Amino acid sequence: MSRRDGAEPGLPAVDLRTRALDLTELMDDPDCDPRALARTFRRFALVNALVSGWRAVWRTHVVPALPVNGRGRVLDLGCGGGDLARAIARWAASDGFDVEVVGVDPDARAIQAANRRAPHGVTFRQRSSGDLVAAGERFDVVVSNHVLHHLGDQERSGFLADSEALASGRSLHSDIRRSPEAYRAYALASPLVAAGTFVRVDGLRSIRRSFTLAELRDTLPDGWRAERAAPHRVLAIHDA
Ligand SMILES: C[S@@+](CC[C@H](N)C(=O)[O-])C[C@H]1O[C@@H](n2cnc3c(N)ncnc32)[C@H](O)[C@@H]1O
């Protein structure tokens, strides 16, 4: 990656060679505008549906890890506004599975947003992964979206250890794969959906904080593997 690879009109050149760990997201500021935050949670549901590729990952990586009787529990760790948990419940129902989905996030504002729409079969709770481990909870499949890039090294180690402890089947954490192409595509497309939200700034910062496939491989503990998923995605996977 060259230094100016991420440059595009209206944006300063950015260095995508290494993870930009100094960047924080606007929505993480506890004093950010609550109305803009509520809009951001709703709008990220749309962005996630467009970019995160979970529909395919559900079929290829979640379904095979569910119990053969078709009944199971799926946990979405760091659920934010809850869109992935809701989508999994929808796909499970339409594919004939009887799945209970739990979404947790330690951020009360996220759980408040998620609870505005908690359809049958989906529960949202204000908890961290560590809270669930302490409570002795177990799930067939533990997933997350866009959490790995968000965490510092120590937090991520704890998060992955918690995920292993919580999953009786598979842990599956999906995130952005950092690249100039991902950055440029998001910089060009995000203005279409970003008005009145933090979606553009936080999305671009998230891309800059995210891993390449090689970086994720190097950082995962023993027993985990990293896979590339198209387009612009990585998966961290652990099978119990
Ligand atoms: C970048 S947001 C992603 C939200 C959502 N999954 C999405 O894709 O829009 C990362 C979330 O992880 C949550 N988080 C951080 N550490 C966590 C932990 N140990 N257990 C559960 N959630 C955690 C944060 O509160 C934050 O809401």
GROMACS .gro file of C-alpha atoms and ligand atoms in nm:
model
  267
    1MET     CA    1   0.000   0.000   0.000
    2SER     CA    2   0.146   0.339  -0.086
    3ARG     CA    3   0.113   0.634   0.148
    4ARG     CA    4  -0.146   0.819  -0.060
    5ASP     CA    5  -0.345   0.517  -0.172
    6GLY     CA    6  -0.656   0.619   0.018
    7ALA     CA    7  -0.663   0.972  -0.119
    8GLU     CA    8  -0.984   1.087  -0.289
    9PRO     CA    9  -1.125   1.430  -0.371
   10GLY     CA   10  -1.236   1.613  -0.057
   11LEU     CA   11  -1.040   1.389   0.179
   12PRO     CA   12  -0.683   1.431   0.294
   13ALA     CA   13  -0.441   1.158   0.193
   14VAL     CA   14  -0.436   0.884   0.451
   15ASP     CA   15  -0.176   0.627   0.540
   16LEU     CA   16  -0.329   0.281   0.508
   17ARG     CA   17  -0.006   0.087   0.554
   18THR     CA   18  -0.063   0.037   0.924
   19ARG     CA   19  -0.362   0.033   1.159
   20ALA     CA   20  -0.456   0.386   1.273
   21LEU     CA   21  -0.492   0.298   1.639
   22ASP     CA   22  -0.499   0.662   1.749
   23LEU     CA   23  -0.840   0.716   1.584
   24THR     CA   24  -1.157   0.692   1.790
   25GLU     CA   25  -1.514   0.693   1.663
   26LEU     CA   26  -1.746   0.991   1.713
   27MET     CA   27  -2.024   0.761   1.837
   28ASP     CA   28  -1.802   0.641   2.122
   29ASP     CA   29  -1.806   0.991   2.274
   30PRO     CA   30  -2.053   0.963   2.565
   31ASP     CA   31  -2.140   1.332   2.509
   32CYS     CA   32  -2.217   1.303   2.137
   33ASP     CA   33  -2.551   1.433   2.009
   34PRO     CA   34  -2.808   1.165   2.106
   35ARG     CA   35  -3.031   1.236   1.803
   36ALA     CA   36  -2.739   1.198   1.563
   37LEU     CA   37  -2.640   0.883   1.751
   38ALA     CA   38  -2.990   0.732   1.719
   39ARG     CA   39  -2.986   0.809   1.345
   40THR     CA   40  -2.637   0.657   1.320
   41PHE     CA   41  -2.749   0.326   1.478
   42ARG     CA   42  -3.040   0.309   1.230
   43ARG     CA   43  -2.828   0.404   0.929
   44PHE     CA   44  -2.550   0.156   1.019
   45ALA     CA   45  -2.815  -0.116   0.984
   46LEU     CA   46  -2.838  -0.022   0.616
   47VAL     CA   47  -2.460   0.010   0.575
   48ASN     CA   48  -2.401  -0.327   0.745
   49ALA     CA   49  -2.658  -0.493   0.519
   50LEU     CA   50  -2.479  -0.350   0.214
   51VAL     CA   51  -2.116  -0.414   0.309
   52SER     CA   52  -2.080  -0.680   0.575
   53GLY     CA   53  -2.169  -0.992   0.374
   54TRP     CA   54  -2.341  -1.167   0.666
   55ARG     CA   55  -2.613  -1.325   0.450
   56ALA     CA   56  -2.349  -1.547   0.287
   57VAL     CA   57  -2.163  -1.600   0.616
   58TRP     CA   58  -2.489  -1.717   0.778
   59ARG     CA   59  -2.516  -1.995   0.516
   60THR     CA   60  -2.149  -2.091   0.497
   61HIS     CA   61  -2.029  -2.048   0.857
   62VAL     CA   62  -2.323  -2.024   1.100
   63VAL     CA   63  -2.568  -2.287   0.973
   64PRO     CA   64  -2.306  -2.567   0.968
   65ALA     CA   65  -2.220  -2.490   1.332
   66LEU     CA   66  -2.581  -2.513   1.458
   67PRO     CA   67  -2.700  -2.833   1.630
   68VAL     CA   68  -2.831  -3.093   1.383
   69ASN     CA   69  -3.178  -3.080   1.539
   70GLY     CA   70  -3.209  -2.724   1.406
   71ARG     CA   71  -3.257  -2.568   1.750
   72GLY     CA   72  -2.993  -2.344   1.901
   73ARG     CA   73  -2.878  -2.026   2.068
   74VAL     CA   74  -2.678  -1.758   1.886
   75LEU     CA   75  -2.506  -1.468   2.064
   76ASP     CA   76  -2.419  -1.137   1.894
   77LEU     CA   77  -2.142  -0.982   2.105
   78GLY     CA   78  -2.121  -0.603   2.077
   79CYS     CA   79  -2.456  -0.588   1.898
   80GLY     CA   80  -2.472  -0.207   1.869
   81GLY     CA   81  -2.816  -0.115   1.731
   82GLY     CA   82  -2.903  -0.485   1.692
   83ASP     CA   83  -2.930  -0.523   1.315
   84LEU     CA   84  -2.719  -0.840   1.287
   85ALA     CA   85  -2.909  -1.015   1.569
   86ARG     CA   86  -3.241  -0.927   1.400
   87ALA     CA   87  -3.112  -1.043   1.060
   88ILE     CA   88  -2.993  -1.378   1.202
   89ALA     CA   89  -3.334  -1.436   1.362
   90ARG     CA   90  -3.500  -1.359   1.027
   91TRP     CA   91  -3.271  -1.588   0.825
   92ALA     CA   92  -3.302  -1.865   1.083
   93ALA     CA   93  -3.681  -1.851   1.068
   94SER     CA   94  -3.691  -1.844   0.689
   95ASP     CA   95  -3.443  -2.137   0.669
   96GLY     CA   96  -3.649  -2.346   0.914
   97PHE     CA   97  -3.429  -2.317   1.224
   98ASP     CA   98  -3.559  -2.263   1.575
   99VAL     CA   99  -3.295  -2.022   1.700
  100GLU     CA  100  -3.295  -1.796   2.002
  101VAL     CA  101  -3.078  -1.489   1.935
  102VAL     CA  102  -2.929  -1.277   2.214
  103GLY     CA  103  -2.756  -0.945   2.144
  104VAL     CA  104  -2.544  -0.787   2.415
  105ASP     CA  105  -2.352  -0.464   2.438
  106PRO     CA  106  -2.211  -0.289   2.746
  107ASP     CA  107  -2.315   0.050   2.599
  108ALA     CA  108  -2.660   0.144   2.736
  109ARG     CA  109  -2.721   0.372   2.437
  110ALA     CA  110  -2.674   0.080   2.197
  111ILE     CA  111  -2.914  -0.143   2.390
  112GLN     CA  112  -3.170   0.137   2.405
  113ALA     CA  113  -3.148   0.170   2.024
  114ALA     CA  114  -3.159  -0.210   1.976
  115ASN     CA  115  -3.464  -0.247   2.200
  116ARG     CA  116  -3.667  -0.008   1.982
  117ARG     CA  117  -3.714  -0.315   1.761
  118ALA     CA  118  -3.670  -0.654   1.929
  119PRO     CA  119  -3.879  -0.901   1.729
  120HIS     CA  120  -3.990  -1.240   1.859
  121GLY     CA  121  -3.689  -1.464   1.924
  122VAL     CA  122  -3.444  -1.178   1.981
  123THR     CA  123  -3.341  -1.038   2.319
  124PHE     CA  124  -3.107  -0.748   2.383
  125ARG     CA  125  -2.922  -0.705   2.712
  126GLN     CA  126  -2.678  -0.447   2.845
  127ARG     CA  127  -2.388  -0.683   2.919
  128SER     CA  128  -2.026  -0.731   2.820
  129SER     CA  129  -1.878  -1.062   2.707
  130GLY     CA  130  -1.712  -1.085   3.050
  131ASP     CA  131  -2.049  -1.045   3.227
  132LEU     CA  132  -2.187  -1.342   3.032
  133VAL     CA  133  -1.883  -1.559   3.110
  134ALA     CA  134  -1.919  -1.472   3.479
  135ALA     CA  135  -2.287  -1.572   3.461
  136GLY     CA  136  -2.192  -1.911   3.306
  137GLU     CA  137  -2.388  -1.851   2.983
  138ARG     CA  138  -2.333  -2.079   2.679
  139PHE     CA  139  -2.433  -2.045   2.315
  140ASP     CA  140  -2.398  -2.271   2.012
  141VAL     CA  141  -2.254  -1.993   1.797
  142VAL     CA  142  -2.105  -1.661   1.908
  143VAL     CA  143  -2.074  -1.390   1.644
  144SER     CA  144  -1.973  -1.027   1.623
  145ASN     CA  145  -1.957  -0.759   1.358
  146HIS     CA  146  -1.704  -0.474   1.357
  147VAL     CA  147  -1.593  -0.533   1.715
  148LEU     CA  148  -1.236  -0.661   1.661
  149HIS     CA  149  -1.104  -0.339   1.505
  150HIS     CA  150  -1.274  -0.138   1.778
  151LEU     CA  151  -1.075  -0.291   2.065
  152GLY     CA  152  -0.721  -0.236   2.193
  153ASP     CA  153  -0.484  -0.536   2.205
  154GLN     CA  154  -0.559  -0.633   2.563
  155GLU     CA  155  -0.935  -0.584   2.526
  156ARG     CA  156  -0.933  -0.794   2.209
  157SER     CA  157  -0.749  -1.079   2.382
  158GLY     CA  158  -1.008  -1.074   2.660
  159PHE     CA  159  -1.294  -1.054   2.409
  160LEU     CA  160  -1.168  -1.356   2.213
  161ALA     CA  161  -1.108  -1.556   2.532
  162ASP     CA  162  -1.462  -1.471   2.646
  163SER     CA  163  -1.597  -1.574   2.307
  164GLU     CA  164  -1.423  -1.914   2.333
  165ALA     CA  165  -1.566  -1.965   2.681
  166LEU     CA  166  -1.918  -1.873   2.567
  167ALA     CA  167  -1.931  -2.084   2.248
  168SER     CA  168  -2.001  -2.455   2.271
  169GLY     CA  169  -1.976  -2.471   1.889
  170ARG     CA  170  -1.821  -2.187   1.691
  171SER     CA  171  -1.699  -1.831   1.743
  172LEU     CA  172  -1.718  -1.617   1.430
  173HIS     CA  173  -1.610  -1.255   1.428
  174SER     CA  174  -1.644  -1.053   1.107
  175ASP     CA  175  -1.474  -0.726   1.033
  176ILE     CA  176  -1.357  -0.494   0.757
  177ARG     CA  177  -1.041  -0.588   0.567
  178ARG     CA  178  -0.832  -0.270   0.545
  179SER     CA  179  -0.729  -0.178   0.191
  180PRO     CA  180  -0.712   0.129  -0.033
  181GLU     CA  181  -1.001  -0.016  -0.236
  182ALA     CA  182  -1.224  -0.050   0.071
  183TYR     CA  183  -1.137   0.303   0.183
  184ARG     CA  184  -1.199   0.458  -0.158
  185ALA     CA  185  -1.527   0.272  -0.211
  186TYR     CA  186  -1.659   0.380   0.129
  187ALA     CA  187  -1.538   0.739   0.085
  188LEU     CA  188  -1.725   0.763  -0.244
  189ALA     CA  189  -2.046   0.579  -0.146
  190SER     CA  190  -2.099   0.678   0.217
  191PRO     CA  191  -2.217   1.038   0.150
  192LEU     CA  192  -2.531   0.880  -0.003
  193VAL     CA  193  -2.640   0.746   0.338
  194ALA     CA  194  -2.451   0.961   0.589
  195ALA     CA  195  -2.657   1.281   0.620
  196GLY     CA  196  -2.716   1.381   0.983
  197THR     CA  197  -2.515   1.084   1.118
  198PHE     CA  198  -2.162   0.976   1.213
  199VAL     CA  199  -2.172   0.704   0.947
  200ARG     CA  200  -1.917   0.857   0.711
  201VAL     CA  201  -1.652   0.969   0.960
  202ASP     CA  202  -1.682   0.662   1.183
  203GLY     CA  203  -1.687   0.423   0.887
  204LEU     CA  204  -1.370   0.573   0.740
  205ARG     CA  205  -1.200   0.568   1.081
  206SER     CA  206  -1.309   0.207   1.127
  207ILE     CA  207  -1.153   0.108   0.795
  208ARG     CA  208  -0.828   0.274   0.901
  209ARG     CA  209  -0.833   0.088   1.235
  210SER     CA  210  -0.917  -0.248   1.080
  211PHE     CA  211  -0.687  -0.541   0.996
  212THR     CA  212  -0.543  -0.682   0.680
  213LEU     CA  213  -0.577  -1.061   0.656
  214ALA     CA  214  -0.208  -1.108   0.744
  215GLU     CA  215  -0.232  -0.876   1.046
  216LEU     CA  216  -0.538  -1.057   1.176
  217ARG     CA  217  -0.366  -1.395   1.131
  218ASP     CA  218  -0.065  -1.270   1.326
  219THR     CA  219  -0.273  -1.132   1.609
  220LEU     CA  220  -0.514  -1.422   1.670
  221PRO     CA  221  -0.440  -1.659   1.959
  222ASP     CA  222  -0.367  -2.030   1.908
  223GLY     CA  223  -0.666  -2.227   1.791
  224TRP     CA  224  -0.812  -1.939   1.585
  225ARG     CA  225  -0.794  -1.898   1.209
  226ALA     CA  226  -0.845  -1.598   0.983
  227GLU     CA  227  -1.028  -1.614   0.651
  228ARG     CA  228  -1.078  -1.360   0.379
  229ALA     CA  229  -1.438  -1.299   0.288
  230ALA     CA  230  -1.551  -1.101  -0.011
  231PRO     CA  231  -1.570  -0.812  -0.055
  232HIS     CA  232  -1.332  -0.630   0.182
  233ARG     CA  233  -1.397  -0.858   0.480
  234VAL     CA  234  -1.209  -1.084   0.721
  235LEU     CA  235  -1.341  -1.353   0.954
  236ALA     CA  236  -1.182  -1.474   1.278
  237ILE     CA  237  -1.301  -1.829   1.350
  238HIS     CA  238  -1.263  -2.069   1.643
  239ASP     CA  239  -1.422  -2.414   1.663
  240ALA     CA  240  -1.469  -2.564   2.009
  241LIG     C1  241  -1.798  -0.064   1.635
  241LIG     S1  242  -1.926  -0.117   1.741
  241LIG     C2  243  -2.007  -0.239   1.639
  241LIG     C3  244  -2.156  -0.243   1.664
  241LIG     C4  245  -2.234  -0.340   1.575
  241LIG     N1  246  -2.193  -0.476   1.593
  241LIG     C5  247  -2.227  -0.301   1.430
  241LIG     O1  248  -2.173  -0.378   1.348
  241LIG     O2  249  -2.279  -0.193   1.393
  241LIG     C6  250  -1.843  -0.217   1.861
  241LIG     C7  251  -1.930  -0.250   1.981
  241LIG     O3  252  -1.866  -0.347   2.063
  241LIG     C8  253  -1.905  -0.323   2.196
  241LIG     N2  254  -1.812  -0.396   2.287
  241LIG     C9  255  -1.686  -0.362   2.318
  241LIG     N3  256  -1.633  -0.452   2.404
  241LIG    C10  257  -1.728  -0.547   2.425
  241LIG    C11  258  -1.734  -0.666   2.503
  241LIG     N4  259  -1.629  -0.708   2.577
  241LIG     N5  260  -1.848  -0.738   2.503
  241LIG    C12  261  -1.953  -0.700   2.427
  241LIG     N6  262  -1.953  -0.586   2.351
  241LIG    C13  263  -1.842  -0.512   2.350
  241LIG    C14  264  -1.901  -0.172   2.207
  241LIG     O4  265  -1.978  -0.122   2.315
  241LIG    C15  266  -1.957  -0.129   2.072
  241LIG     O5  267  -2.096  -0.105   2.076
   0.00000   0.00000   0.00000
